[in-house]
PDB file of C-alpha atoms in Angstrom:
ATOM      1  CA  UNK B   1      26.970 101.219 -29.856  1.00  0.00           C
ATOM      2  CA  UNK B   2      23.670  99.819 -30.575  1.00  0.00           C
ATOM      3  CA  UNK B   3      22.595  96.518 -28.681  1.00  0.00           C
ATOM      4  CA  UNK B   4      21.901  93.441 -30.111  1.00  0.00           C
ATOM      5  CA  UNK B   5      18.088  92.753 -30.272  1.00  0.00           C
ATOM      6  CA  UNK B   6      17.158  90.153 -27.799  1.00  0.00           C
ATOM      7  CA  UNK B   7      14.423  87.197 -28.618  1.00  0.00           C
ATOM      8  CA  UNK B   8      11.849  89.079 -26.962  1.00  0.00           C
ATOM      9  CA  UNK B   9      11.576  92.044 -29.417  1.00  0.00           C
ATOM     10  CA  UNK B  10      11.856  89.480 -32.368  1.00  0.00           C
ATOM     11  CA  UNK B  11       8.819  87.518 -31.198  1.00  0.00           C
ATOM     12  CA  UNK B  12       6.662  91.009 -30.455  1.00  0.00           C
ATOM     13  CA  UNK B  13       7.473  91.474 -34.664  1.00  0.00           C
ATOM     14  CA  UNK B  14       6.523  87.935 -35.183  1.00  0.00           C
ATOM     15  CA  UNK B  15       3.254  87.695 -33.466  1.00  0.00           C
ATOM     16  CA  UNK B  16       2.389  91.490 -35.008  1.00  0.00           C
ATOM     17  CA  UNK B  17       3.630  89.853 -38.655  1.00  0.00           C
ATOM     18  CA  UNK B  18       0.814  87.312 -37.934  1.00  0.00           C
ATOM     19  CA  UNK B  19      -1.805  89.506 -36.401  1.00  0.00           C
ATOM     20  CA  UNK B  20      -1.024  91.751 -39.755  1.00  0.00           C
ATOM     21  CA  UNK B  21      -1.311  88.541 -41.823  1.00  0.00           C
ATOM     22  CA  UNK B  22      -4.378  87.336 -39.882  1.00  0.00           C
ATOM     23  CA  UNK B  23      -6.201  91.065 -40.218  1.00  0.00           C
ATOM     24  CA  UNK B  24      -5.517  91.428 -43.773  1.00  0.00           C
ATOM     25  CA  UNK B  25      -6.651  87.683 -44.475  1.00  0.00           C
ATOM     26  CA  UNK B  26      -9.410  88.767 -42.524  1.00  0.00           C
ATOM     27  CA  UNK B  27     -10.413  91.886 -44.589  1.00  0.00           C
ATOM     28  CA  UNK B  28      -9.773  89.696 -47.972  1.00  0.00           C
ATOM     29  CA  UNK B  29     -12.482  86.992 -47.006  1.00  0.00           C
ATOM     30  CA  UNK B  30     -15.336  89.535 -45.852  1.00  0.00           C
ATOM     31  CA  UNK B  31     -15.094  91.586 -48.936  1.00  0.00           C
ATOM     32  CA  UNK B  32     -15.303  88.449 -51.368  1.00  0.00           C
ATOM     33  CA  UNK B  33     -18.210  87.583 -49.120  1.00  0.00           C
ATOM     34  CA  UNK B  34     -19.835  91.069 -49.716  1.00  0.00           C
ATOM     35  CA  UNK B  35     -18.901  90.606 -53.474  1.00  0.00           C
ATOM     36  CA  UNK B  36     -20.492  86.791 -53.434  1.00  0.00           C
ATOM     37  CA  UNK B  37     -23.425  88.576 -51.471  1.00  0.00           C
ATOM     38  CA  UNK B  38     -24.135  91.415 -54.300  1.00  0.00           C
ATOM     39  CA  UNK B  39     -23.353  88.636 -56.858  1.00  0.00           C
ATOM     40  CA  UNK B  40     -26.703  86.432 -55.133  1.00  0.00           C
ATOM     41  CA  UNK B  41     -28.504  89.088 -54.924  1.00  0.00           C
ATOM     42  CA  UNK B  42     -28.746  89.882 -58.442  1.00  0.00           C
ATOM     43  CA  UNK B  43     -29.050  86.364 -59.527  1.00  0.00           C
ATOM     44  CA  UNK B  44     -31.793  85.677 -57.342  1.00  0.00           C
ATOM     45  CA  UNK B  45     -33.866  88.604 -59.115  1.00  0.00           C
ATOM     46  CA  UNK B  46     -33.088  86.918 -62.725  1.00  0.00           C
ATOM     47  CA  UNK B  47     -34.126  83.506 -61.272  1.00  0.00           C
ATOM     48  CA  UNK B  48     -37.222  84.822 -60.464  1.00  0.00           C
ATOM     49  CA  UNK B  49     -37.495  86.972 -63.813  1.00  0.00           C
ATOM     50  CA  UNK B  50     -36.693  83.169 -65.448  1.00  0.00           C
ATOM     51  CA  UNK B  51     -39.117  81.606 -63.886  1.00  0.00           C
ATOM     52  CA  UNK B  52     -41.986  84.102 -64.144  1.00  0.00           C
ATOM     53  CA  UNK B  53     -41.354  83.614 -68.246  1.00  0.00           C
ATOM     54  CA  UNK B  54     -41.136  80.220 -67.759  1.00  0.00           C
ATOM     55  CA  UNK B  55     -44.621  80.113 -66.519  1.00  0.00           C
ATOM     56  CA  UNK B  56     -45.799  82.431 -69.057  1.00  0.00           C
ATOM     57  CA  UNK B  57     -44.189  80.054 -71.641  1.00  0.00           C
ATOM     58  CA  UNK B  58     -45.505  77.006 -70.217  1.00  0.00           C
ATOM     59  CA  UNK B  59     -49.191  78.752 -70.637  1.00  0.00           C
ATOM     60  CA  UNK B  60     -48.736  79.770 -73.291  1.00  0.00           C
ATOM     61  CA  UNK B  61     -47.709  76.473 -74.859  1.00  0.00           C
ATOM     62  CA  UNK B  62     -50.585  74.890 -73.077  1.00  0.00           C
ATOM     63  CA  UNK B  63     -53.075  77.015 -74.797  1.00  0.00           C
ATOM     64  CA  UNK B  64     -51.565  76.356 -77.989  1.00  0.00           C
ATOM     65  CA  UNK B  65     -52.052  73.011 -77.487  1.00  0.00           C
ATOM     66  CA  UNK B  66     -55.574  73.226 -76.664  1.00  0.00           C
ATOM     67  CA  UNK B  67     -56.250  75.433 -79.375  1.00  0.00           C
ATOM     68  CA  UNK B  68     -54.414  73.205 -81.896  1.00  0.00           C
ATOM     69  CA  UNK B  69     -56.659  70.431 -80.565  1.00  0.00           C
ATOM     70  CA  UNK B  70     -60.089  72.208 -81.070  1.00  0.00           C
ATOM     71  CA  UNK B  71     -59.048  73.666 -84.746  1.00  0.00           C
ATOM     72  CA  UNK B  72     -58.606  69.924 -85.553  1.00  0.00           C
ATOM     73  CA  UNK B  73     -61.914  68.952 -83.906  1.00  0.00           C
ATOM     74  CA  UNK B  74     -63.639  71.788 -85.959  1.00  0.00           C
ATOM     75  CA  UNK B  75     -61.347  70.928 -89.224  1.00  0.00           C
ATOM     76  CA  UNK B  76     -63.084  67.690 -88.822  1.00  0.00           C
ATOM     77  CA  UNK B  77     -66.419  69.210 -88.596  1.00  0.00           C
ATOM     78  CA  UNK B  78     -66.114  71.291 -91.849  1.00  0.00           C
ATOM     79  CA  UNK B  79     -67.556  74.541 -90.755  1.00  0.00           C
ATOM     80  CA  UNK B  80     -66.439  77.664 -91.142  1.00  0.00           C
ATOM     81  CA  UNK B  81     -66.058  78.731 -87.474  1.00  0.00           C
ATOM     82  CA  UNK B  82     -62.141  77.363 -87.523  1.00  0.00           C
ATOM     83  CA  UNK B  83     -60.332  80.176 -88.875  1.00  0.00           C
ATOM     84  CA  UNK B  84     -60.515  82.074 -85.542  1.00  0.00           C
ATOM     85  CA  UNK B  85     -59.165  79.007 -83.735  1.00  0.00           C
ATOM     86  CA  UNK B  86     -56.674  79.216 -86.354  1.00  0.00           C
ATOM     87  CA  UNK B  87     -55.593  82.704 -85.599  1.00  0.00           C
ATOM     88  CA  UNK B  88     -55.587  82.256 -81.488  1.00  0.00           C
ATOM     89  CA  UNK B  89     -53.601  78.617 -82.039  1.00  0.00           C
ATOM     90  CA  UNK B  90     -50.697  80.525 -84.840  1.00  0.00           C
ATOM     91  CA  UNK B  91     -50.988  83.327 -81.983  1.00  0.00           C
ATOM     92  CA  UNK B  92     -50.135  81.342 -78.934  1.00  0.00           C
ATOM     93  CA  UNK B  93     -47.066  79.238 -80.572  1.00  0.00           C
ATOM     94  CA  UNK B  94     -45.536  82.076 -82.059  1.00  0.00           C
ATOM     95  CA  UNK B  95     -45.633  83.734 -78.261  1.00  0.00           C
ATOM     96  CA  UNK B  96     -44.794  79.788 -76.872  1.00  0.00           C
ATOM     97  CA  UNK B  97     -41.470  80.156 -79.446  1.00  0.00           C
ATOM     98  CA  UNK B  98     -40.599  83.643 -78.657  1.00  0.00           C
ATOM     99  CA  UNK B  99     -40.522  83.442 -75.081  1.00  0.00           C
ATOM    100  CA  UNK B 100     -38.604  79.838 -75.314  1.00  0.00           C
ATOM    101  CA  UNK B 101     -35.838  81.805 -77.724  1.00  0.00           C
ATOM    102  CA  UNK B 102     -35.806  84.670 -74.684  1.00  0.00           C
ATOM    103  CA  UNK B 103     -35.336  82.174 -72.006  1.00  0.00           C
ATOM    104  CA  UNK B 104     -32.730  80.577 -73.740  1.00  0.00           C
ATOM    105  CA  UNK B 105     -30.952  83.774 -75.125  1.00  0.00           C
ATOM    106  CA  UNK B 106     -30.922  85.327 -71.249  1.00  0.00           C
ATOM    107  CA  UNK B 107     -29.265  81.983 -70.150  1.00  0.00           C
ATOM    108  CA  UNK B 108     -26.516  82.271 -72.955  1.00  0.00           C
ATOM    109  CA  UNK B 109     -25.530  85.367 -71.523  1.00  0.00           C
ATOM    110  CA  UNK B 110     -24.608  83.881 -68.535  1.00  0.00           C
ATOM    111  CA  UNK B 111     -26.137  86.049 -65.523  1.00  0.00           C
ATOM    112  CA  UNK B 112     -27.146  83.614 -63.306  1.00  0.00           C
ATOM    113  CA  UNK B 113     -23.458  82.774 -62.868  1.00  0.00           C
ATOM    114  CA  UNK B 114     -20.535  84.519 -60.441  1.00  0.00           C
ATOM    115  CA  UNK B 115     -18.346  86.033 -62.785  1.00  0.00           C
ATOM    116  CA  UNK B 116     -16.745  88.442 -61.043  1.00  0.00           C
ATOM    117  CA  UNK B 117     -16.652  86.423 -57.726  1.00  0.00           C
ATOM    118  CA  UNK B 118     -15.355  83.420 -59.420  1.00  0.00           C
ATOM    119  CA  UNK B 119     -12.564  85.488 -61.075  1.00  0.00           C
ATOM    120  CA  UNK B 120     -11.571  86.874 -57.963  1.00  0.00           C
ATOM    121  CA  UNK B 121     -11.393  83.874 -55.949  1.00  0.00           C
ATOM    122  CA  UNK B 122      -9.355  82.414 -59.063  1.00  0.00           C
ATOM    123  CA  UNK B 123      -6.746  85.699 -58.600  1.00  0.00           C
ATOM    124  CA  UNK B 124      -6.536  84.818 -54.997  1.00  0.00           C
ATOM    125  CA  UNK B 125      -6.101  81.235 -55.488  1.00  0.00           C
ATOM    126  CA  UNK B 126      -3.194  82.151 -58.136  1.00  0.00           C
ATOM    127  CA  UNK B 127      -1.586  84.194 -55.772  1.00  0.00           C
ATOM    128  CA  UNK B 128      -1.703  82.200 -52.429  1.00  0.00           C
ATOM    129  CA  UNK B 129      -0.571  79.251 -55.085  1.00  0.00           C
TER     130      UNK B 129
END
């Protein structure tokens, strides 16, 4: 006949149960970290791709500006010389405009965000829950 298990073998499975849990809990944190990791590493390269047109938008709208301000000046002056200023000033809002409208069209789309970390760590959540 078989003999009854004593307490001893029943705490050996308990303590392996919880080094299995422990391991596996383990394994589940570092790859969301690696995932979180890959995640940052792409959203620091738009960051930097936003603020590099940022710049070039806040330039550009400064020259506008300045260009706006001297076709006035020369309006003022009736001569003849304005409708180059005229050309560089239309030139430099319509590239201030387009590169606000990128900006704000690459934000819309929403990668600077976690997505697929955040969904994850919402399937985990859900499941420990």
């Amino acid at each position: 006949m078989e003999q009854p298990k004593t307490g001893q073998d029943s705490a050996t499975g308990l303590i392996g149960g919880a080094f299995g849990l422990a391991k596996n809990l383990l394994g589940l944190v570092i790859s969301r970290l690696e995932l979180a990791a890959l995640e940052l590493a792409e959203i620091r390269g738009n960051l930097l791709k936003i603020a590099v047109l940022f710049a070039l938008a806040l330039t550009a709208g400064w020259f506008a500006v300045a260009y706006w301000s001297v076709l006035i000046v020369l309006l003022a002056w009736d001569s003849w010389g304005w409708k180059i200023l005229l050309l560089m000033a239309l030139a430099f809002t319509v590239l201030a405009i387009a590169l606000a409208l990128y900006i704000r069209a690459f934000l819309r789309q929403g990668k600077i965000a976690l997505p697929d970390t955040m969904a994850e760590l919402r399937k985990d959540r859900d499941a420990l829950l």
